[in-house]
Short mmCIF file of C-alpha atoms in Angstrom, two decimals:
data_model
loop_
_atom_site.label_atom_id
_atom_site.label_comp_id
_atom_site.label_asym_id
_atom_site.label_seq_id
_atom_site.Cartn_x
_atom_site.Cartn_y
_atom_site.Cartn_z
CA MET A 28 -8.83 24.96 55.49
CA ASN A 29 -7.18 21.63 54.58
CA SER A 30 -9.33 21.28 51.44
CA LEU A 31 -8.02 24.47 49.81
CA PRO A 32 -4.77 23.05 48.39
CA PHE A 33 -6.67 20.09 46.91
CA VAL A 34 -9.06 22.47 45.12
CA TYR A 35 -6.09 24.20 43.55
CA LEU A 36 -4.67 20.88 42.44
CA ILE A 37 -7.79 19.87 40.48
CA PRO A 38 -7.22 22.13 37.44
CA ILE A 39 -3.52 21.22 37.42
CA PHE A 40 -4.45 17.53 37.43
CA LEU A 41 -6.97 18.02 34.61
CA ILE A 42 -4.46 19.91 32.46
CA ALA A 43 -1.85 17.20 33.03
CA LEU A 44 -4.38 14.49 32.15
CA TYR A 45 -5.36 16.36 28.97
CA LEU A 46 -1.73 16.60 27.88
CA ILE A 47 -1.18 12.89 28.53
CA LEU A 48 -4.28 11.78 26.65
CA LYS A 49 -4.04 14.31 23.86
CA LYS A 50 -3.05 12.63 20.64
CA LYS A 51 0.13 14.12 19.32
CA LYS A 52 -0.50 15.70 15.94
CA VAL A 53 2.30 15.45 13.45
CA ALA A 54 2.67 18.42 11.14
CA ILE A 55 1.87 17.44 7.55
CA GLU A 56 4.08 19.28 5.08
CA PRO A 57 2.44 19.89 1.70
CA LEU A 58 4.22 18.71 -1.42
CA THR A 59 6.36 21.19 -3.32
CA ASP A 60 5.91 22.06 -6.98
CA VAL A 61 9.00 19.95 -7.70
CA ASP A 62 7.36 16.96 -5.95
CA LYS A 63 4.20 17.39 -8.02
CA LYS A 64 6.23 17.57 -11.24
CA ILE A 65 7.99 14.30 -10.34
CA LEU A 66 4.63 12.63 -9.65
CA ASP A 67 3.27 13.88 -12.96
CA ASP A 68 6.32 12.62 -14.86
CA TYR A 69 6.75 9.22 -13.22
CA VAL A 70 3.38 8.11 -11.82
CA ASP A 71 0.83 7.46 -14.59
CA TYR A 72 -1.93 6.90 -12.05
CA TYR A 73 -1.45 10.46 -10.73
CA HIS A 74 -0.92 11.91 -14.21
CA ASN A 75 -4.34 10.60 -15.32
CA LEU A 76 -6.27 12.14 -12.41
CA ASP A 77 -8.26 15.35 -12.73
CA SER A 78 -7.10 18.43 -10.79
CA THR A 79 -9.35 17.75 -7.79
CA ASP A 80 -8.19 14.16 -7.42
CA LYS A 81 -4.57 15.19 -7.96
CA LEU A 82 -4.86 17.47 -4.94
CA ARG A 83 -6.36 14.64 -2.89
CA PHE A 84 -3.56 12.30 -4.01
CA GLU A 85 -0.95 14.89 -2.98
CA GLU A 86 -2.59 15.23 0.44
CA LYS A 87 -2.53 11.46 0.95
CA VAL A 88 1.14 11.29 -0.07
CA ALA A 89 1.98 14.07 2.40
CA ALA A 90 0.01 12.29 5.13
CA PHE A 91 1.91 9.07 4.43
CA PHE A 92 5.23 10.89 4.85
CA SER A 93 4.04 12.19 8.23
CA THR A 94 3.27 8.73 9.63
CA VAL A 95 5.75 6.32 8.00
CA LYS A 96 9.53 6.59 8.08
CA ILE A 97 11.39 5.76 4.86
CA GLU A 98 14.96 4.64 5.47
CA PRO A 99 17.69 3.95 2.89
CA VAL A 100 19.96 0.94 3.39
CA GLY A 101 23.18 0.89 1.38
CA LEU A 102 22.08 3.67 -0.96
CA GLU A 103 21.46 7.40 -1.15
CA MET A 104 17.76 8.15 -1.06
CA THR A 105 16.28 10.49 -3.67
CA THR A 106 13.04 12.44 -3.72
CA LEU A 107 11.92 10.22 -6.60
CA ASP A 108 12.36 7.10 -4.45
CA GLU A 109 10.35 8.61 -1.60
CA LEU A 110 7.55 9.73 -3.89
CA LEU A 111 7.33 6.36 -5.66
CA ILE A 112 7.09 4.56 -2.31
CA ALA A 113 4.37 6.93 -1.07
CA SER A 114 2.49 6.64 -4.38
CA SER A 115 2.60 2.84 -4.09
CA ALA A 116 0.97 3.21 -0.68
CA VAL A 117 -1.67 5.71 -1.81
CA ILE A 118 -2.81 4.05 -5.04
CA PRO A 119 -4.52 1.02 -3.39
CA ILE A 120 -6.25 3.16 -0.74
CA PHE A 121 -7.16 6.14 -2.92
CA GLY A 122 -10.82 5.09 -2.95
CA PHE A 123 -11.05 5.37 0.85
CA ASP A 124 -11.56 8.71 2.57
CA ASP A 125 -9.48 8.13 5.66
CA TRP A 126 -7.13 5.14 5.61
CA GLN A 127 -3.85 4.87 7.47
CA TYR A 128 -1.42 1.96 7.42
CA LYS A 129 -1.60 1.33 11.15
CA ASN A 130 0.42 -1.88 10.68
CA LEU A 131 3.39 -0.03 9.15
CA THR A 132 5.99 2.16 10.85
CA SER A 133 8.86 2.16 8.37
CA VAL A 134 9.89 1.22 4.83
CA LEU A 135 13.48 0.10 4.27
CA LEU A 136 14.76 0.71 0.76
CA TYR A 137 17.49 -1.64 -0.46
CA PRO A 138 19.52 -1.09 -3.64
CA ASP A 139 18.49 -4.37 -5.25
CA ALA A 140 17.05 -7.84 -4.64
CA PHE A 141 17.82 -9.46 -1.29
CA ASN A 142 17.69 -12.92 0.30
CA LYS A 143 15.79 -14.36 3.26
CA ASP A 144 18.54 -13.10 5.57
CA PHE A 145 18.01 -9.56 4.24
CA GLN A 146 21.39 -9.51 2.48
CA PHE A 147 21.53 -7.58 -0.80
CA GLU A 148 25.08 -8.49 -1.83
CA GLY A 149 26.47 -11.81 -3.05
CA GLY A 150 24.81 -15.22 -2.93
CA GLU A 151 21.37 -16.03 -4.26
CA ARG A 152 19.04 -13.05 -4.01
CA ASN A 153 15.55 -13.17 -5.48
CA ILE A 154 13.31 -11.19 -3.09
CA MET A 155 12.20 -7.83 -4.50
CA GLY A 156 9.94 -6.78 -1.65
CA MET A 157 8.40 -8.11 1.56
CA VAL A 158 6.20 -7.20 4.49
CA GLY A 159 7.97 -7.96 7.74
CA THR A 160 6.74 -10.46 10.32
CA GLY A 161 7.96 -11.42 13.79
CA TYR A 162 10.68 -9.03 14.94
CA MET A 163 10.34 -7.25 11.58
CA ASN A 164 6.63 -6.64 12.12
CA GLY A 165 5.59 -3.12 11.14
CA GLN A 166 8.35 -2.84 8.54
CA MET A 167 8.44 -3.27 4.80
CA ILE A 168 11.53 -3.87 2.67
CA LEU A 169 11.63 -2.85 -0.97
CA SER A 170 14.26 -3.12 -3.66
CA ARG A 171 14.90 0.21 -5.38
CA SER A 172 15.44 -1.48 -8.72
CA ALA A 173 12.03 -3.19 -8.41
CA LEU A 174 10.38 0.00 -7.13
CA ARG A 175 11.55 2.04 -10.11
CA HIS A 176 10.84 -0.73 -12.60
CA GLY A 177 7.24 -0.91 -11.37
CA PHE A 178 6.66 2.69 -12.50
CA SER A 179 8.53 2.34 -15.80
CA LYS A 180 6.91 1.97 -19.21
CA SER A 181 8.24 -1.59 -19.49
CA ALA A 182 6.66 -2.86 -16.26
CA GLY A 183 3.54 -4.26 -17.92
CA LYS A 184 1.14 -5.68 -15.33
CA GLU A 185 3.71 -5.68 -12.51
CA ASN A 186 4.43 -3.29 -9.67
CA THR A 187 6.30 -4.78 -6.71
CA ALA A 188 5.68 -1.90 -4.32
CA ILE A 189 1.91 -1.86 -4.92
CA HIS A 190 2.00 -5.65 -4.44
CA GLU A 191 3.53 -5.25 -0.97
CA PHE A 192 1.15 -2.50 0.11
CA VAL A 193 -1.78 -4.69 -0.94
CA HIS A 194 -0.35 -7.37 1.37
CA LEU A 195 -0.56 -4.78 4.17
CA LEU A 196 -4.19 -4.06 3.35
CA ASP A 197 -4.85 -7.80 3.37
CA LYS A 198 -3.03 -8.14 6.71
CA SER A 199 -4.97 -5.30 8.36
CA ASP A 200 -7.78 -7.66 9.43
CA GLY A 201 -5.27 -9.88 11.24
CA ALA A 202 -4.65 -12.49 8.52
CA THR A 203 -2.76 -12.27 5.23
CA ASP A 204 -5.04 -14.68 3.40
CA GLY A 205 -6.18 -12.95 0.22
CA VAL A 206 -9.50 -11.97 1.79
CA PRO A 207 -9.38 -8.28 2.81
CA GLU A 208 -12.29 -8.40 5.22
CA ASN A 209 -11.76 -4.77 6.26
CA LEU A 210 -12.42 -3.70 2.67
CA MET A 211 -15.36 -5.84 1.62
CA ALA A 212 -18.86 -6.52 2.87
CA HIS A 213 -19.27 -9.92 4.50
CA GLU A 214 -21.68 -11.18 1.82
CA TYR A 215 -18.96 -10.81 -0.83
CA THR A 216 -16.38 -12.91 1.02
CA LEU A 217 -17.44 -16.38 -0.17
CA PRO A 218 -17.95 -15.32 -3.83
CA TRP A 219 -14.45 -13.75 -3.74
CA ILE A 220 -12.87 -16.93 -2.34
CA LYS A 221 -14.68 -18.99 -4.99
CA MET A 222 -13.47 -16.69 -7.76
CA MET A 223 -9.87 -16.81 -6.49
CA ARG A 224 -9.83 -20.59 -6.55
CA GLU A 225 -11.38 -20.74 -10.02
CA GLU A 226 -8.84 -18.26 -11.40
CA ILE A 227 -5.95 -20.13 -9.75
CA GLU A 228 -7.10 -23.31 -11.52
CA LYS A 229 -7.11 -21.47 -14.87
CA ILE A 230 -3.55 -20.24 -14.26
CA GLU A 231 -2.46 -23.78 -13.38
CA ASP A 232 -4.01 -25.01 -16.66
CA ASN A 233 -2.21 -22.28 -18.66
CA LYS A 234 -5.54 -20.68 -19.52
CA SER A 235 -4.83 -17.25 -18.05
CA ASP A 236 -2.54 -14.28 -18.65
CA ILE A 237 -2.24 -13.65 -14.89
CA ASN A 238 1.31 -13.96 -13.53
CA PRO A 239 1.80 -17.62 -12.42
CA TYR A 240 3.20 -16.39 -9.10
CA ALA A 241 -0.45 -15.88 -8.19
CA ILE A 242 -0.92 -19.64 -7.68
CA THR A 243 1.47 -19.58 -4.66
CA ASN A 244 -1.51 -19.02 -2.32
CA GLU A 245 -4.59 -16.81 -2.01
CA ALA A 246 -2.62 -13.92 -0.47
CA GLU A 247 -0.24 -13.82 -3.42
CA PHE A 248 -3.14 -14.17 -5.85
CA PHE A 249 -4.80 -11.09 -4.37
CA ALA A 250 -1.59 -9.05 -4.50
CA VAL A 251 -0.72 -10.14 -8.06
CA VAL A 252 -4.16 -9.40 -9.54
CA SER A 253 -4.17 -6.07 -7.70
CA GLU A 254 -0.97 -5.13 -9.54
CA TYR A 255 -2.76 -6.01 -12.78
CA PHE A 256 -5.81 -4.00 -11.70
CA PHE A 257 -3.85 -0.81 -11.13
CA GLU A 258 -1.23 -1.15 -13.87
CA LYS A 259 -3.36 -2.43 -16.77
CA PRO A 260 -6.99 -1.84 -15.72
CA GLU A 261 -8.45 -1.71 -19.24
CA GLN A 262 -6.77 -5.00 -20.14
CA LEU A 263 -7.97 -6.68 -16.95
CA LYS A 264 -11.52 -5.42 -17.52
CA ASP A 265 -11.46 -6.78 -21.06
CA LYS A 266 -9.95 -10.20 -20.28
CA HIS A 267 -11.32 -10.75 -16.75
CA PRO A 268 -14.47 -8.60 -16.40
CA GLU A 269 -15.80 -10.32 -13.27
CA LEU A 270 -12.42 -10.16 -11.55
CA TYR A 271 -12.16 -6.48 -12.45
CA HIS A 272 -15.66 -5.91 -11.04
CA GLN A 273 -14.79 -7.62 -7.75
CA LEU A 274 -11.54 -5.66 -7.37
CA SER A 275 -13.38 -2.41 -8.16
CA ARG A 276 -15.70 -3.19 -5.28
CA ILE A 277 -12.83 -4.06 -2.91
CA PHE A 278 -10.76 -0.96 -3.68
CA ALA A 279 -13.74 1.38 -4.28
CA GLN A 280 -12.13 2.46 -7.56
CA GLN A 281 -12.77 2.23 -11.29
CA PRO A 282 -9.30 2.77 -12.82
CA ALA A 283 -10.51 1.64 -16.25
CA GLY A 284 -13.13 4.37 -16.24
#
């Protein structure tokens, strides 16, 4: 007789356990026609995709919105800003079927450049974007002026937001060192490191058109050449064919066709 209540408790316990362990699914809201028009007008990468890939891009943008919070600081956020941030996140991972930025919870959008104390007014301000560390871990800060410039016709080989998201990809293996081990087979690691060092030497000798900021360290080299890869792929393929080939392998993409 004493065992009867326990028997009744078993299904209740199992239901409670299921609810605790069940992963909460966040509703993913599809993009509107207005969103798609903005992407087509402002994001060349999206504009150049075929209809099937455009749909996949839209789905990845919507998924990004469902997992990462975008917060304005000192400005009024627009749909364009949100879509440019999400596009910057999607472009580097578009070649992967199921990638989420597990090391990112929020993106803070500042009006303009900021300093090491995260101030965007007065004083000397020269930081356009950064991936947070320490107490800022899991956050990214972007300058709206740099974000919009990166998608303008005058940006050339530069795109600050893509640069920062590439840092996150690099960091996903535990070290921001220019070697994205989560994205490349082990046998390609040493050839990639060798190529980075050779290209850095060329930049130091003024024998390269790669932005000199790339010589800061290997992590910055990887982020800088990734900007080049996505913004001017045909030019990179022409001037640095082996580098283009390596980046195509890392990102599983052929943006130059």
